[in-house]
Amino acid sequence: MDSVAPAWVGSVFLFIHSDKTDLSALYQDPEIQLRIYKALKLTLADATGSAGGYEILKIYGSVFGLQLKFMEEGKCRKFLHSYKNDKLQQALEYHFQNQFIPNTAFTTKLKAGTVTLDDILDNPDSCLKHIKENEPNHLRDDEVSRLEEDIRRLVLEYNSNCQNSGTLCSTNSEISPTASTLSPSSPGSSNLSPSSPSSIQANGSSLRSTDRFEFQGVFFDDHVLRAQDHYTFAKAVGRNWKQVGRMLQKTCRGLRDPAIDNIAFEYEREGLYEQAYQMLVKFVQCEGKKATMSRLIRALEESELVGVVEQLLNTPNN
Protein backbone atom coordinates (compact mmCIF):
# COMPACT_ATOMS: atom_id res chain seq x y z
CA MET A 1 0.00 0.00 0.00
CA ASP A 2 1.28 3.44 -0.91
CA SER A 3 2.00 5.65 2.05
CA VAL A 4 0.29 9.02 2.21
CA ALA A 5 2.60 12.00 2.57
CA PRO A 6 1.94 13.94 5.79
CA ALA A 7 0.25 17.30 5.46
CA TRP A 8 2.46 20.39 5.66
CA VAL A 9 1.78 21.99 9.02
CA GLY A 10 3.72 24.61 10.94
CA SER A 11 3.24 27.67 13.10
CA VAL A 12 4.74 31.10 13.52
CA PHE A 13 4.39 33.90 16.05
CA LEU A 14 3.81 37.43 14.75
CA PHE A 15 4.42 40.15 17.34
CA ILE A 16 3.15 43.68 16.66
CA HIS A 17 4.29 46.81 18.46
CA SER A 18 3.29 50.46 18.23
CA ASP A 19 5.22 53.29 19.92
CA LYS A 20 2.08 55.44 20.01
CA THR A 21 -0.61 52.94 20.94
CA ASP A 22 -0.75 50.30 23.68
CA LEU A 23 -2.15 47.50 21.55
CA SER A 24 -2.42 45.12 24.49
CA ALA A 25 -4.62 47.55 26.44
CA LEU A 26 -6.60 48.42 23.32
CA TYR A 27 -7.29 44.75 22.64
CA GLN A 28 -8.80 44.34 26.10
CA ASP A 29 -11.50 46.91 25.26
CA PRO A 30 -14.56 44.85 24.24
CA GLU A 31 -15.72 47.55 21.83
CA ILE A 32 -12.41 47.54 19.96
CA GLN A 33 -11.37 43.90 20.22
CA LEU A 34 -13.47 42.69 17.29
CA ARG A 35 -12.27 45.56 15.09
CA ILE A 36 -8.65 44.62 15.82
CA TYR A 37 -9.35 40.98 15.02
CA LYS A 38 -11.07 41.95 11.80
CA ALA A 39 -8.09 44.10 10.79
CA LEU A 40 -5.73 41.20 11.50
CA LYS A 41 -7.82 38.78 9.43
CA LEU A 42 -7.93 41.14 6.45
CA THR A 43 -4.20 41.79 6.71
CA LEU A 44 -3.42 38.08 6.60
CA ALA A 45 -5.73 37.56 3.63
CA ASP A 46 -3.88 40.31 1.77
CA ALA A 47 -0.48 38.88 2.73
CA THR A 48 -1.25 35.31 1.63
CA GLY A 49 -3.56 35.99 -1.31
CA SER A 50 -6.65 34.45 0.26
CA ALA A 51 -8.12 33.40 3.58
CA GLY A 52 -7.43 29.67 3.23
CA GLY A 53 -4.44 27.54 4.18
CA TYR A 54 -3.89 29.04 7.61
CA GLU A 55 -5.72 30.04 10.78
CA ILE A 56 -5.20 32.22 13.82
CA LEU A 57 -4.74 29.95 16.83
CA LYS A 58 -4.30 32.47 19.61
CA ILE A 59 -3.92 36.20 20.25
CA TYR A 60 -1.58 37.23 23.04
CA GLY A 61 -2.47 40.32 25.04
CA SER A 62 0.60 40.76 27.29
CA VAL A 63 3.09 41.27 24.45
CA PHE A 64 0.64 41.85 21.63
CA GLY A 65 0.87 39.23 18.93
CA LEU A 66 -0.70 36.14 17.44
CA GLN A 67 0.13 32.55 16.68
CA LEU A 68 -0.59 31.40 13.14
CA LYS A 69 -0.98 27.83 11.99
CA PHE A 70 -0.18 27.15 8.32
CA MET A 71 -1.57 24.10 6.54
CA GLU A 72 -0.13 24.91 3.12
CA GLU A 73 3.53 25.52 2.37
CA GLY A 74 2.66 27.79 -0.57
CA LYS A 75 0.57 30.09 1.62
CA CYS A 76 3.32 30.21 4.23
CA ARG A 77 5.85 31.12 1.55
CA LYS A 78 3.61 33.95 0.29
CA PHE A 79 3.23 35.19 3.86
CA LEU A 80 7.02 35.29 4.30
CA HIS A 81 7.45 37.12 0.99
CA SER A 82 4.87 39.75 1.98
CA TYR A 83 6.49 40.14 5.39
CA LYS A 84 9.99 40.51 3.96
CA ASN A 85 8.86 43.16 1.47
CA ASP A 86 6.86 45.17 4.06
CA LYS A 87 3.58 44.38 2.30
CA LEU A 88 2.17 42.81 5.44
CA GLN A 89 3.14 45.83 7.53
CA GLN A 90 1.52 48.18 5.00
CA ALA A 91 -1.64 46.07 5.04
CA LEU A 92 -1.66 46.20 8.85
CA GLU A 93 -1.56 49.99 8.86
CA TYR A 94 -4.24 50.23 6.17
CA HIS A 95 -6.70 47.86 7.83
CA PHE A 96 -6.18 49.23 11.34
CA GLN A 97 -6.84 52.75 10.07
CA ASN A 98 -9.83 51.48 8.13
CA GLN A 99 -11.23 50.10 11.38
CA PHE A 100 -10.85 53.59 12.92
CA ILE A 101 -7.97 52.58 15.20
CA PRO A 102 -5.73 55.69 15.37
CA ASN A 103 -1.94 56.13 15.49
CA THR A 104 -1.18 52.72 14.04
CA ALA A 105 2.42 52.76 12.86
CA PHE A 106 3.88 49.35 13.60
CA THR A 107 7.08 47.44 14.09
CA THR A 108 6.87 43.66 13.86
CA LYS A 109 8.83 40.58 14.83
CA LEU A 110 8.40 37.08 13.45
CA LYS A 111 9.43 34.00 15.44
CA ALA A 112 9.23 30.21 15.07
CA GLY A 113 9.88 28.79 18.49
CA THR A 114 13.04 30.47 19.76
CA VAL A 115 14.26 31.42 16.27
CA THR A 116 13.79 35.04 15.15
CA LEU A 117 12.90 34.73 11.48
CA ASP A 118 13.56 38.42 10.77
CA ASP A 119 17.28 37.53 10.86
CA ILE A 120 17.02 34.91 8.10
CA LEU A 121 14.29 36.26 5.79
CA ASP A 122 16.73 36.17 2.88
CA ASN A 123 16.62 32.39 3.18
CA PRO A 124 12.92 31.47 2.90
CA ASP A 125 13.63 27.74 2.80
CA SER A 126 15.32 27.97 6.18
CA CYS A 127 12.37 29.99 7.53
CA LEU A 128 9.95 27.34 6.27
CA LYS A 129 12.04 24.61 7.91
CA HIS A 130 11.84 26.32 11.30
CA ILE A 131 8.12 27.01 10.91
CA LYS A 132 7.42 23.38 10.04
CA GLU A 133 9.48 22.20 13.00
CA ASN A 134 7.31 24.42 15.22
CA GLU A 135 4.16 22.38 14.59
CA PRO A 136 1.39 23.52 16.97
CA ASN A 137 0.24 21.14 19.70
CA HIS A 138 -3.07 22.81 20.55
CA LEU A 139 -6.33 23.78 18.88
CA ARG A 140 -7.70 27.24 18.26
CA ASP A 141 -8.17 29.31 21.41
CA ASP A 142 -11.75 29.73 22.66
CA GLU A 143 -11.49 33.51 22.44
CA VAL A 144 -10.50 33.32 18.76
CA SER A 145 -13.39 30.94 18.08
CA ARG A 146 -15.76 33.42 19.69
CA LEU A 147 -14.40 36.26 17.56
CA GLU A 148 -14.85 34.16 14.43
CA GLU A 149 -18.48 33.56 15.36
CA ASP A 150 -18.97 37.28 16.05
CA ILE A 151 -17.67 38.12 12.59
CA ARG A 152 -19.95 35.57 10.91
CA ARG A 153 -22.91 36.98 12.85
CA LEU A 154 -22.09 40.54 11.79
CA VAL A 155 -21.76 39.48 8.16
CA LEU A 156 -25.17 37.79 8.27
CA GLU A 157 -26.72 40.84 9.92
CA TYR A 158 -25.18 43.16 7.35
CA ASN A 159 -26.44 41.07 4.45
CA SER A 160 -29.89 40.88 5.99
CA ASN A 161 -30.00 44.66 6.42
CA CYS A 162 -28.68 45.10 2.92
CA GLN A 163 -31.53 43.03 1.49
CA ASN A 164 -34.18 44.81 3.58
CA SER A 165 -32.98 48.39 3.13
CA GLY A 166 -32.32 49.89 -0.28
CA THR A 167 -30.33 52.71 1.29
CA LEU A 168 -27.58 50.29 2.30
CA CYS A 169 -27.24 48.56 -1.05
CA SER A 170 -28.29 50.97 -3.73
CA THR A 171 -26.43 53.86 -5.21
CA ASN A 172 -27.56 57.25 -3.98
CA SER A 173 -29.28 59.32 -6.63
CA GLU A 174 -26.81 62.14 -6.19
CA ILE A 175 -24.02 60.06 -7.75
CA SER A 176 -23.52 61.27 -11.26
CA PRO A 177 -23.82 59.08 -14.35
CA THR A 178 -20.70 57.38 -15.58
CA ALA A 179 -19.65 60.07 -18.01
CA SER A 180 -17.30 61.45 -15.37
CA THR A 181 -16.21 57.93 -14.44
CA LEU A 182 -15.16 57.23 -17.99
CA SER A 183 -13.36 60.46 -18.73
CA PRO A 184 -9.73 59.64 -19.63
CA SER A 185 -7.00 60.44 -17.13
CA SER A 186 -4.07 59.18 -19.16
CA PRO A 187 -3.25 58.11 -22.73
CA GLY A 188 -4.82 54.78 -23.54
CA SER A 189 -7.54 55.04 -20.90
CA SER A 190 -10.95 53.75 -21.81
CA ASN A 191 -13.43 56.46 -22.79
CA LEU A 192 -16.62 56.96 -24.70
CA SER A 193 -16.45 57.57 -28.38
CA PRO A 194 -16.76 61.33 -28.97
CA SER A 195 -19.49 60.74 -31.48
CA SER A 196 -21.64 58.66 -29.15
CA PRO A 197 -24.04 59.87 -26.45
CA SER A 198 -23.47 59.34 -22.75
CA SER A 199 -23.34 55.59 -22.10
CA ILE A 200 -25.75 55.71 -19.17
CA GLN A 201 -28.84 57.86 -19.09
CA ALA A 202 -29.57 59.58 -15.79
CA ASN A 203 -32.87 57.74 -15.37
CA GLY A 204 -31.14 54.35 -15.49
CA SER A 205 -32.64 53.33 -18.85
CA SER A 206 -31.09 50.67 -21.04
CA LEU A 207 -27.92 51.28 -22.98
CA ARG A 208 -28.30 52.53 -26.51
CA SER A 209 -26.87 50.49 -29.34
CA THR A 210 -24.44 53.33 -30.17
CA ASP A 211 -22.79 53.36 -26.74
CA ARG A 212 -19.15 52.47 -27.12
CA PHE A 213 -15.88 52.82 -25.26
CA GLU A 214 -12.26 52.78 -26.32
CA PHE A 215 -9.43 50.55 -25.15
CA GLN A 216 -5.95 50.86 -26.66
CA GLY A 217 -7.27 52.51 -29.79
CA VAL A 218 -10.04 49.98 -30.44
CA PHE A 219 -13.73 50.70 -29.87
CA PHE A 220 -16.03 48.21 -28.16
CA ASP A 221 -19.80 48.15 -27.69
CA ASP A 222 -20.71 48.77 -24.07
CA HIS A 223 -23.14 46.51 -22.24
CA VAL A 224 -24.45 45.70 -18.80
CA LEU A 225 -22.24 43.03 -17.21
CA ARG A 226 -23.26 39.49 -18.11
CA ALA A 227 -22.73 36.13 -16.44
CA GLN A 228 -19.80 35.33 -18.73
CA ASP A 229 -18.13 38.60 -17.73
CA HIS A 230 -18.41 37.53 -14.08
CA TYR A 231 -16.75 34.18 -14.81
CA THR A 232 -13.91 35.68 -16.83
CA PHE A 233 -13.23 38.46 -14.31
CA ALA A 234 -13.27 36.15 -11.28
CA LYS A 235 -10.92 33.68 -12.96
CA ALA A 236 -8.44 36.33 -14.11
CA VAL A 237 -8.32 38.93 -11.33
CA GLY A 238 -7.16 36.68 -8.47
CA ARG A 239 -6.04 38.39 -5.27
CA ASN A 240 -6.49 41.84 -6.86
CA TRP A 241 -10.28 41.74 -6.66
CA LYS A 242 -10.43 44.03 -3.62
CA GLN A 243 -8.26 46.61 -5.36
CA VAL A 244 -10.72 46.67 -8.28
CA GLY A 245 -13.63 46.91 -5.85
CA ARG A 246 -12.07 49.99 -4.24
CA MET A 247 -11.76 51.60 -7.65
CA LEU A 248 -15.43 50.88 -8.36
CA GLN A 249 -16.45 52.28 -4.98
CA LYS A 250 -15.57 55.78 -6.20
CA THR A 251 -18.97 55.85 -7.90
CA CYS A 252 -20.68 52.91 -6.17
CA ARG A 253 -21.55 53.43 -2.52
CA GLY A 254 -22.59 49.81 -2.20
CA LEU A 255 -18.95 48.79 -2.57
CA ARG A 256 -17.54 50.85 0.27
CA ASP A 257 -14.90 49.14 2.40
CA PRO A 258 -17.33 47.49 4.88
CA ALA A 259 -19.11 45.74 2.01
CA ILE A 260 -15.82 44.59 0.46
CA ASP A 261 -14.60 43.33 3.83
CA ASN A 262 -17.85 41.43 4.40
CA ILE A 263 -17.49 39.70 1.02
CA ALA A 264 -13.95 38.72 1.99
CA PHE A 265 -15.18 37.22 5.27
CA GLU A 266 -18.36 35.56 4.02
CA TYR A 267 -16.67 33.75 1.14
CA GLU A 268 -13.24 33.16 2.70
CA ARG A 269 -13.66 29.37 2.62
CA GLU A 270 -14.64 29.41 -1.06
CA GLY A 271 -11.50 31.31 -2.04
CA LEU A 272 -10.49 34.15 -4.36
CA TYR A 273 -12.61 33.14 -7.36
CA GLU A 274 -15.86 33.24 -5.38
CA GLN A 275 -14.90 36.46 -3.59
CA ALA A 276 -14.19 38.20 -6.91
CA TYR A 277 -17.40 36.81 -8.42
CA GLN A 278 -19.53 37.98 -5.50
CA MET A 279 -17.94 41.44 -5.60
CA LEU A 280 -19.23 41.87 -9.17
CA VAL A 281 -22.61 40.45 -8.14
CA LYS A 282 -22.75 43.14 -5.46
CA PHE A 283 -21.81 45.79 -8.03
CA VAL A 284 -24.62 44.70 -10.35
CA GLN A 285 -27.14 44.51 -7.49
CA CYS A 286 -26.30 48.06 -6.44
CA GLU A 287 -25.96 49.67 -9.86
CA GLY A 288 -28.44 47.75 -11.99
CA LYS A 289 -28.26 48.85 -15.61
CA LYS A 290 -25.43 51.20 -14.73
CA ALA A 291 -23.13 48.24 -13.98
CA THR A 292 -21.49 48.32 -17.37
CA MET A 293 -18.41 46.79 -18.92
CA SER A 294 -16.92 50.25 -19.50
CA ARG A 295 -16.97 51.01 -15.77
CA LEU A 296 -15.30 47.70 -14.95
CA ILE A 297 -12.65 48.27 -17.63
CA ARG A 298 -11.98 51.73 -16.22
CA ALA A 299 -11.50 50.30 -12.71
CA LEU A 300 -9.16 47.62 -14.04
CA GLU A 301 -7.07 50.20 -15.91
CA GLU A 302 -6.81 52.34 -12.80
CA SER A 303 -5.63 49.21 -10.98
CA GLU A 304 -3.05 48.59 -13.74
CA LEU A 305 -4.60 45.21 -14.53
CA VAL A 306 -4.50 45.48 -18.30
CA GLY A 307 -4.09 41.72 -18.66
CA VAL A 308 -7.52 41.19 -17.09
CA VAL A 309 -8.99 43.77 -19.47
CA GLU A 310 -7.55 41.88 -22.43
CA GLN A 311 -9.16 38.66 -21.24
CA LEU A 312 -12.53 40.34 -20.73
CA LEU A 313 -12.43 41.94 -24.16
CA ASN A 314 -10.76 38.89 -25.73
CA THR A 315 -7.97 41.00 -27.22
CA PRO A 316 -4.44 39.69 -27.88
CA ASN A 317 -1.54 40.64 -25.62
CA ASN A 318 0.70 43.35 -26.99
Tab-separated table of C-alpha atoms in Angstrom:
chain	number	residue	atom	x	y	z
A	1	MET	CA	0.000	0.000	0.000
A	2	ASP	CA	1.279	3.438	-0.911
A	3	SER	CA	2.004	5.654	2.053
A	4	VAL	CA	0.286	9.022	2.211
A	5	ALA	CA	2.597	12.001	2.567
A	6	PRO	CA	1.941	13.935	5.789
A	7	ALA	CA	0.253	17.300	5.459
A	8	TRP	CA	2.464	20.386	5.656
A	9	VAL	CA	1.784	21.990	9.021
A	10	GLY	CA	3.724	24.605	10.940
A	11	SER	CA	3.240	27.666	13.103
A	12	VAL	CA	4.735	31.097	13.518
A	13	PHE	CA	4.389	33.904	16.055
A	14	LEU	CA	3.808	37.435	14.753
A	15	PHE	CA	4.422	40.149	17.341
A	16	ILE	CA	3.151	43.677	16.656
A	17	HIS	CA	4.295	46.812	18.462
A	18	SER	CA	3.294	50.459	18.234
A	19	ASP	CA	5.215	53.293	19.920
A	20	LYS	CA	2.084	55.441	20.009
A	21	THR	CA	-0.608	52.937	20.945
A	22	ASP	CA	-0.746	50.305	23.679
A	23	LEU	CA	-2.150	47.504	21.550
A	24	SER	CA	-2.420	45.119	24.493
A	25	ALA	CA	-4.619	47.549	26.442
A	26	LEU	CA	-6.596	48.420	23.319
A	27	TYR	CA	-7.295	44.754	22.635
A	28	GLN	CA	-8.804	44.341	26.096
A	29	ASP	CA	-11.495	46.910	25.258
A	30	PRO	CA	-14.563	44.853	24.243
A	31	GLU	CA	-15.724	47.553	21.827
A	32	ILE	CA	-12.409	47.541	19.962
A	33	GLN	CA	-11.373	43.902	20.222
A	34	LEU	CA	-13.469	42.686	17.290
A	35	ARG	CA	-12.269	45.561	15.091
A	36	ILE	CA	-8.651	44.623	15.821
A	37	TYR	CA	-9.350	40.977	15.020
A	38	LYS	CA	-11.074	41.945	11.797
A	39	ALA	CA	-8.088	44.099	10.787
A	40	LEU	CA	-5.732	41.197	11.504
A	41	LYS	CA	-7.825	38.777	9.430
A	42	LEU	CA	-7.934	41.136	6.450
A	43	THR	CA	-4.200	41.786	6.710
A	44	LEU	CA	-3.420	38.081	6.602
A	45	ALA	CA	-5.735	37.559	3.627
A	46	ASP	CA	-3.877	40.308	1.765
A	47	ALA	CA	-0.484	38.880	2.729
A	48	THR	CA	-1.247	35.313	1.635
A	49	GLY	CA	-3.559	35.994	-1.310
A	50	SER	CA	-6.653	34.452	0.263
A	51	ALA	CA	-8.125	33.405	3.583
A	52	GLY	CA	-7.425	29.667	3.234
A	53	GLY	CA	-4.439	27.541	4.177
A	54	TYR	CA	-3.887	29.041	7.609
A	55	GLU	CA	-5.716	30.042	10.780
A	56	ILE	CA	-5.204	32.218	13.818
A	57	LEU	CA	-4.740	29.946	16.834
A	58	LYS	CA	-4.299	32.474	19.607
A	59	ILE	CA	-3.916	36.196	20.253
A	60	TYR	CA	-1.578	37.227	23.043
A	61	GLY	CA	-2.465	40.320	25.044
A	62	SER	CA	0.596	40.756	27.287
A	63	VAL	CA	3.090	41.273	24.452
A	64	PHE	CA	0.638	41.854	21.630
A	65	GLY	CA	0.868	39.230	18.933
A	66	LEU	CA	-0.702	36.145	17.441
A	67	GLN	CA	0.126	32.550	16.677
A	68	LEU	CA	-0.593	31.397	13.140
A	69	LYS	CA	-0.983	27.825	11.985
A	70	PHE	CA	-0.179	27.152	8.323
A	71	MET	CA	-1.573	24.101	6.545
A	72	GLU	CA	-0.135	24.909	3.115
A	73	GLU	CA	3.533	25.519	2.373
A	74	GLY	CA	2.665	27.790	-0.570
A	75	LYS	CA	0.572	30.090	1.622
A	76	CYS	CA	3.320	30.214	4.227
A	77	ARG	CA	5.852	31.121	1.546
A	78	LYS	CA	3.608	33.951	0.293
A	79	PHE	CA	3.232	35.186	3.857
A	80	LEU	CA	7.017	35.294	4.304
A	81	HIS	CA	7.447	37.118	0.993
A	82	SER	CA	4.869	39.753	1.979
A	83	TYR	CA	6.488	40.137	5.385
A	84	LYS	CA	9.991	40.511	3.959
A	85	ASN	CA	8.860	43.161	1.472
A	86	ASP	CA	6.857	45.166	4.061
A	87	LYS	CA	3.580	44.378	2.295
A	88	LEU	CA	2.167	42.807	5.435
A	89	GLN	CA	3.141	45.826	7.531
A	90	GLN	CA	1.523	48.177	5.003
A	91	ALA	CA	-1.644	46.073	5.038
A	92	LEU	CA	-1.659	46.202	8.846
A	93	GLU	CA	-1.556	49.987	8.857
A	94	TYR	CA	-4.236	50.231	6.167
A	95	HIS	CA	-6.703	47.861	7.830
A	96	PHE	CA	-6.184	49.235	11.341
A	97	GLN	CA	-6.842	52.755	10.074
A	98	ASN	CA	-9.829	51.479	8.128
A	99	GLN	CA	-11.228	50.097	11.383
A	100	PHE	CA	-10.849	53.586	12.925
A	101	ILE	CA	-7.972	52.581	15.197
A	102	PRO	CA	-5.730	55.686	15.367
A	103	ASN	CA	-1.944	56.129	15.490
A	104	THR	CA	-1.185	52.724	14.041
A	105	ALA	CA	2.419	52.758	12.860
A	106	PHE	CA	3.884	49.346	13.596
A	107	THR	CA	7.081	47.442	14.089
A	108	THR	CA	6.868	43.662	13.857
A	109	LYS	CA	8.831	40.577	14.832
A	110	LEU	CA	8.401	37.076	13.446
A	111	LYS	CA	9.430	33.997	15.437
A	112	ALA	CA	9.230	30.215	15.066
A	113	GLY	CA	9.876	28.792	18.486
A	114	THR	CA	13.037	30.470	19.756
A	115	VAL	CA	14.256	31.418	16.270
A	116	THR	CA	13.786	35.043	15.152
A	117	LEU	CA	12.897	34.729	11.479
A	118	ASP	CA	13.564	38.418	10.768
A	119	ASP	CA	17.282	37.535	10.859
A	120	ILE	CA	17.018	34.906	8.103
A	121	LEU	CA	14.288	36.256	5.794
A	122	ASP	CA	16.733	36.173	2.879
A	123	ASN	CA	16.620	32.392	3.177
A	124	PRO	CA	12.919	31.473	2.899
A	125	ASP	CA	13.628	27.736	2.800
A	126	SER	CA	15.324	27.974	6.179
A	127	CYS	CA	12.369	29.990	7.527
A	128	LEU	CA	9.953	27.342	6.268
A	129	LYS	CA	12.038	24.609	7.906
A	130	HIS	CA	11.843	26.322	11.301
A	131	ILE	CA	8.116	27.012	10.907
A	132	LYS	CA	7.425	23.376	10.040
A	133	GLU	CA	9.483	22.200	13.004
A	134	ASN	CA	7.309	24.422	15.217
A	135	GLU	CA	4.160	22.383	14.593
A	136	PRO	CA	1.386	23.516	16.974
A	137	ASN	CA	0.243	21.137	19.701
A	138	HIS	CA	-3.073	22.810	20.550
A	139	LEU	CA	-6.335	23.783	18.882
A	140	ARG	CA	-7.704	27.240	18.260
A	141	ASP	CA	-8.167	29.308	21.412
A	142	ASP	CA	-11.752	29.730	22.660
A	143	GLU	CA	-11.485	33.508	22.443
A	144	VAL	CA	-10.502	33.323	18.763
A	145	SER	CA	-13.392	30.938	18.075
A	146	ARG	CA	-15.763	33.424	19.690
A	147	LEU	CA	-14.400	36.265	17.564
A	148	GLU	CA	-14.847	34.163	14.429
A	149	GLU	CA	-18.477	33.563	15.363
A	150	ASP	CA	-18.973	37.279	16.049
A	151	ILE	CA	-17.666	38.120	12.588
A	152	ARG	CA	-19.953	35.574	10.913
A	153	ARG	CA	-22.912	36.979	12.846
A	154	LEU	CA	-22.090	40.542	11.790
A	155	VAL	CA	-21.761	39.475	8.156
A	156	LEU	CA	-25.168	37.794	8.268
A	157	GLU	CA	-26.723	40.842	9.922
A	158	TYR	CA	-25.179	43.164	7.350
A	159	ASN	CA	-26.439	41.068	4.450
A	160	SER	CA	-29.891	40.880	5.990
A	161	ASN	CA	-29.998	44.658	6.422
A	162	CYS	CA	-28.682	45.097	2.915
A	163	GLN	CA	-31.529	43.028	1.494
A	164	ASN	CA	-34.176	44.807	3.584
A	165	SER	CA	-32.984	48.391	3.130
A	166	GLY	CA	-32.316	49.886	-0.275
A	167	THR	CA	-30.333	52.708	1.294
A	168	LEU	CA	-27.583	50.285	2.302
A	169	CYS	CA	-27.236	48.564	-1.054
A	170	SER	CA	-28.294	50.971	-3.726
A	171	THR	CA	-26.430	53.858	-5.210
A	172	ASN	CA	-27.558	57.252	-3.980
A	173	SER	CA	-29.281	59.322	-6.634
A	174	GLU	CA	-26.807	62.145	-6.188
A	175	ILE	CA	-24.025	60.056	-7.748
A	176	SER	CA	-23.519	61.271	-11.257
A	177	PRO	CA	-23.822	59.079	-14.353
A	178	THR	CA	-20.697	57.381	-15.585
A	179	ALA	CA	-19.653	60.073	-18.008
A	180	SER	CA	-17.302	61.446	-15.374
A	181	THR	CA	-16.209	57.929	-14.442
A	182	LEU	CA	-15.157	57.231	-17.993
A	183	SER	CA	-13.356	60.463	-18.733
A	184	PRO	CA	-9.729	59.642	-19.625
A	185	SER	CA	-6.997	60.443	-17.135
A	186	SER	CA	-4.066	59.182	-19.161
A	187	PRO	CA	-3.250	58.106	-22.725
A	188	GLY	CA	-4.822	54.780	-23.539
A	189	SER	CA	-7.536	55.041	-20.898
A	190	SER	CA	-10.954	53.753	-21.810
A	191	ASN	CA	-13.425	56.464	-22.793
A	192	LEU	CA	-16.621	56.963	-24.696
A	193	SER	CA	-16.453	57.566	-28.383
A	194	PRO	CA	-16.759	61.334	-28.968
A	195	SER	CA	-19.493	60.738	-31.482
A	196	SER	CA	-21.643	58.661	-29.149
A	197	PRO	CA	-24.037	59.867	-26.451
A	198	SER	CA	-23.469	59.337	-22.750
A	199	SER	CA	-23.338	55.595	-22.103
A	200	ILE	CA	-25.753	55.711	-19.167
A	201	GLN	CA	-28.837	57.861	-19.086
A	202	ALA	CA	-29.573	59.583	-15.789
A	203	ASN	CA	-32.866	57.743	-15.370
A	204	GLY	CA	-31.138	54.348	-15.489
A	205	SER	CA	-32.638	53.328	-18.846
A	206	SER	CA	-31.086	50.675	-21.036
A	207	LEU	CA	-27.915	51.277	-22.981
A	208	ARG	CA	-28.301	52.533	-26.507
A	209	SER	CA	-26.870	50.494	-29.340
A	210	THR	CA	-24.443	53.330	-30.171
A	211	ASP	CA	-22.789	53.358	-26.737
A	212	ARG	CA	-19.149	52.467	-27.122
A	213	PHE	CA	-15.875	52.822	-25.255
A	214	GLU	CA	-12.264	52.777	-26.317
A	215	PHE	CA	-9.429	50.551	-25.147
A	216	GLN	CA	-5.946	50.863	-26.659
A	217	GLY	CA	-7.269	52.506	-29.791
A	218	VAL	CA	-10.037	49.976	-30.436
A	219	PHE	CA	-13.726	50.702	-29.874
A	220	PHE	CA	-16.028	48.215	-28.162
A	221	ASP	CA	-19.799	48.149	-27.689
A	222	ASP	CA	-20.707	48.770	-24.075
A	223	HIS	CA	-23.140	46.509	-22.244
A	224	VAL	CA	-24.452	45.696	-18.800
A	225	LEU	CA	-22.235	43.034	-17.212
A	226	ARG	CA	-23.264	39.494	-18.112
A	227	ALA	CA	-22.734	36.134	-16.440
A	228	GLN	CA	-19.796	35.326	-18.726
A	229	ASP	CA	-18.134	38.599	-17.730
A	230	HIS	CA	-18.406	37.531	-14.080
A	231	TYR	CA	-16.751	34.184	-14.807
A	232	THR	CA	-13.907	35.680	-16.827
A	233	PHE	CA	-13.234	38.458	-14.315
A	234	ALA	CA	-13.271	36.149	-11.285
A	235	LYS	CA	-10.916	33.681	-12.955
A	236	ALA	CA	-8.439	36.333	-14.115
A	237	VAL	CA	-8.316	38.933	-11.330
A	238	GLY	CA	-7.163	36.678	-8.473
A	239	ARG	CA	-6.035	38.390	-5.275
A	240	ASN	CA	-6.492	41.841	-6.858
A	241	TRP	CA	-10.281	41.740	-6.658
A	242	LYS	CA	-10.426	44.031	-3.616
A	243	GLN	CA	-8.265	46.606	-5.363
A	244	VAL	CA	-10.717	46.669	-8.278
A	245	GLY	CA	-13.627	46.915	-5.849
A	246	ARG	CA	-12.067	49.986	-4.236
A	247	MET	CA	-11.763	51.605	-7.652
A	248	LEU	CA	-15.430	50.877	-8.363
A	249	GLN	CA	-16.453	52.283	-4.976
A	250	LYS	CA	-15.565	55.784	-6.199
A	251	THR	CA	-18.969	55.850	-7.896
A	252	CYS	CA	-20.685	52.914	-6.174
A	253	ARG	CA	-21.547	53.428	-2.524
A	254	GLY	CA	-22.591	49.813	-2.199
A	255	LEU	CA	-18.946	48.789	-2.568
A	256	ARG	CA	-17.543	50.849	0.270
A	257	ASP	CA	-14.904	49.138	2.397
A	258	PRO	CA	-17.326	47.489	4.882
A	259	ALA	CA	-19.107	45.737	2.009
A	260	ILE	CA	-15.817	44.586	0.460
A	261	ASP	CA	-14.600	43.328	3.832
A	262	ASN	CA	-17.850	41.431	4.399
A	263	ILE	CA	-17.490	39.698	1.020
A	264	ALA	CA	-13.949	38.715	1.991
A	265	PHE	CA	-15.182	37.217	5.274
A	266	GLU	CA	-18.360	35.561	4.019
A	267	TYR	CA	-16.667	33.752	1.139
A	268	GLU	CA	-13.238	33.161	2.696
A	269	ARG	CA	-13.659	29.373	2.622
A	270	GLU	CA	-14.636	29.408	-1.062
A	271	GLY	CA	-11.497	31.312	-2.036
A	272	LEU	CA	-10.494	34.150	-4.357
A	273	TYR	CA	-12.614	33.143	-7.358
A	274	GLU	CA	-15.863	33.235	-5.382
A	275	GLN	CA	-14.895	36.455	-3.588
A	276	ALA	CA	-14.194	38.204	-6.912
A	277	TYR	CA	-17.398	36.812	-8.425
A	278	GLN	CA	-19.527	37.978	-5.502
A	279	MET	CA	-17.944	41.440	-5.603
A	280	LEU	CA	-19.226	41.865	-9.173
A	281	VAL	CA	-22.611	40.449	-8.136
A	282	LYS	CA	-22.749	43.144	-5.457
A	283	PHE	CA	-21.809	45.793	-8.032
A	284	VAL	CA	-24.624	44.700	-10.352
A	285	GLN	CA	-27.144	44.510	-7.491
A	286	CYS	CA	-26.303	48.062	-6.444
A	287	GLU	CA	-25.965	49.674	-9.860
A	288	GLY	CA	-28.441	47.749	-11.986
A	289	LYS	CA	-28.259	48.851	-15.612
A	290	LYS	CA	-25.428	51.199	-14.728
A	291	ALA	CA	-23.134	48.244	-13.978
A	292	THR	CA	-21.492	48.321	-17.370
A	293	MET	CA	-18.407	46.790	-18.918
A	294	SER	CA	-16.924	50.252	-19.505
A	295	ARG	CA	-16.973	51.012	-15.773
A	296	LEU	CA	-15.304	47.696	-14.948
A	297	ILE	CA	-12.654	48.270	-17.627
A	298	ARG	CA	-11.977	51.728	-16.219
A	299	ALA	CA	-11.504	50.303	-12.712
A	300	LEU	CA	-9.163	47.618	-14.041
A	301	GLU	CA	-7.073	50.196	-15.908
A	302	GLU	CA	-6.815	52.345	-12.800
A	303	SER	CA	-5.632	49.212	-10.977
A	304	GLU	CA	-3.048	48.594	-13.739
A	305	LEU	CA	-4.596	45.206	-14.532
A	306	VAL	CA	-4.497	45.481	-18.303
A	307	GLY	CA	-4.095	41.722	-18.659
A	308	VAL	CA	-7.518	41.187	-17.087
A	309	VAL	CA	-8.993	43.770	-19.475
A	310	GLU	CA	-7.548	41.880	-22.433
A	311	GLN	CA	-9.156	38.662	-21.240
A	312	LEU	CA	-12.532	40.340	-20.727
A	313	LEU	CA	-12.431	41.936	-24.158
A	314	ASN	CA	-10.762	38.891	-25.725
A	315	THR	CA	-7.972	41.002	-27.220
A	316	PRO	CA	-4.437	39.695	-27.883
A	317	ASN	CA	-1.539	40.644	-25.621
A	318	ASN	CA	0.698	43.354	-26.992
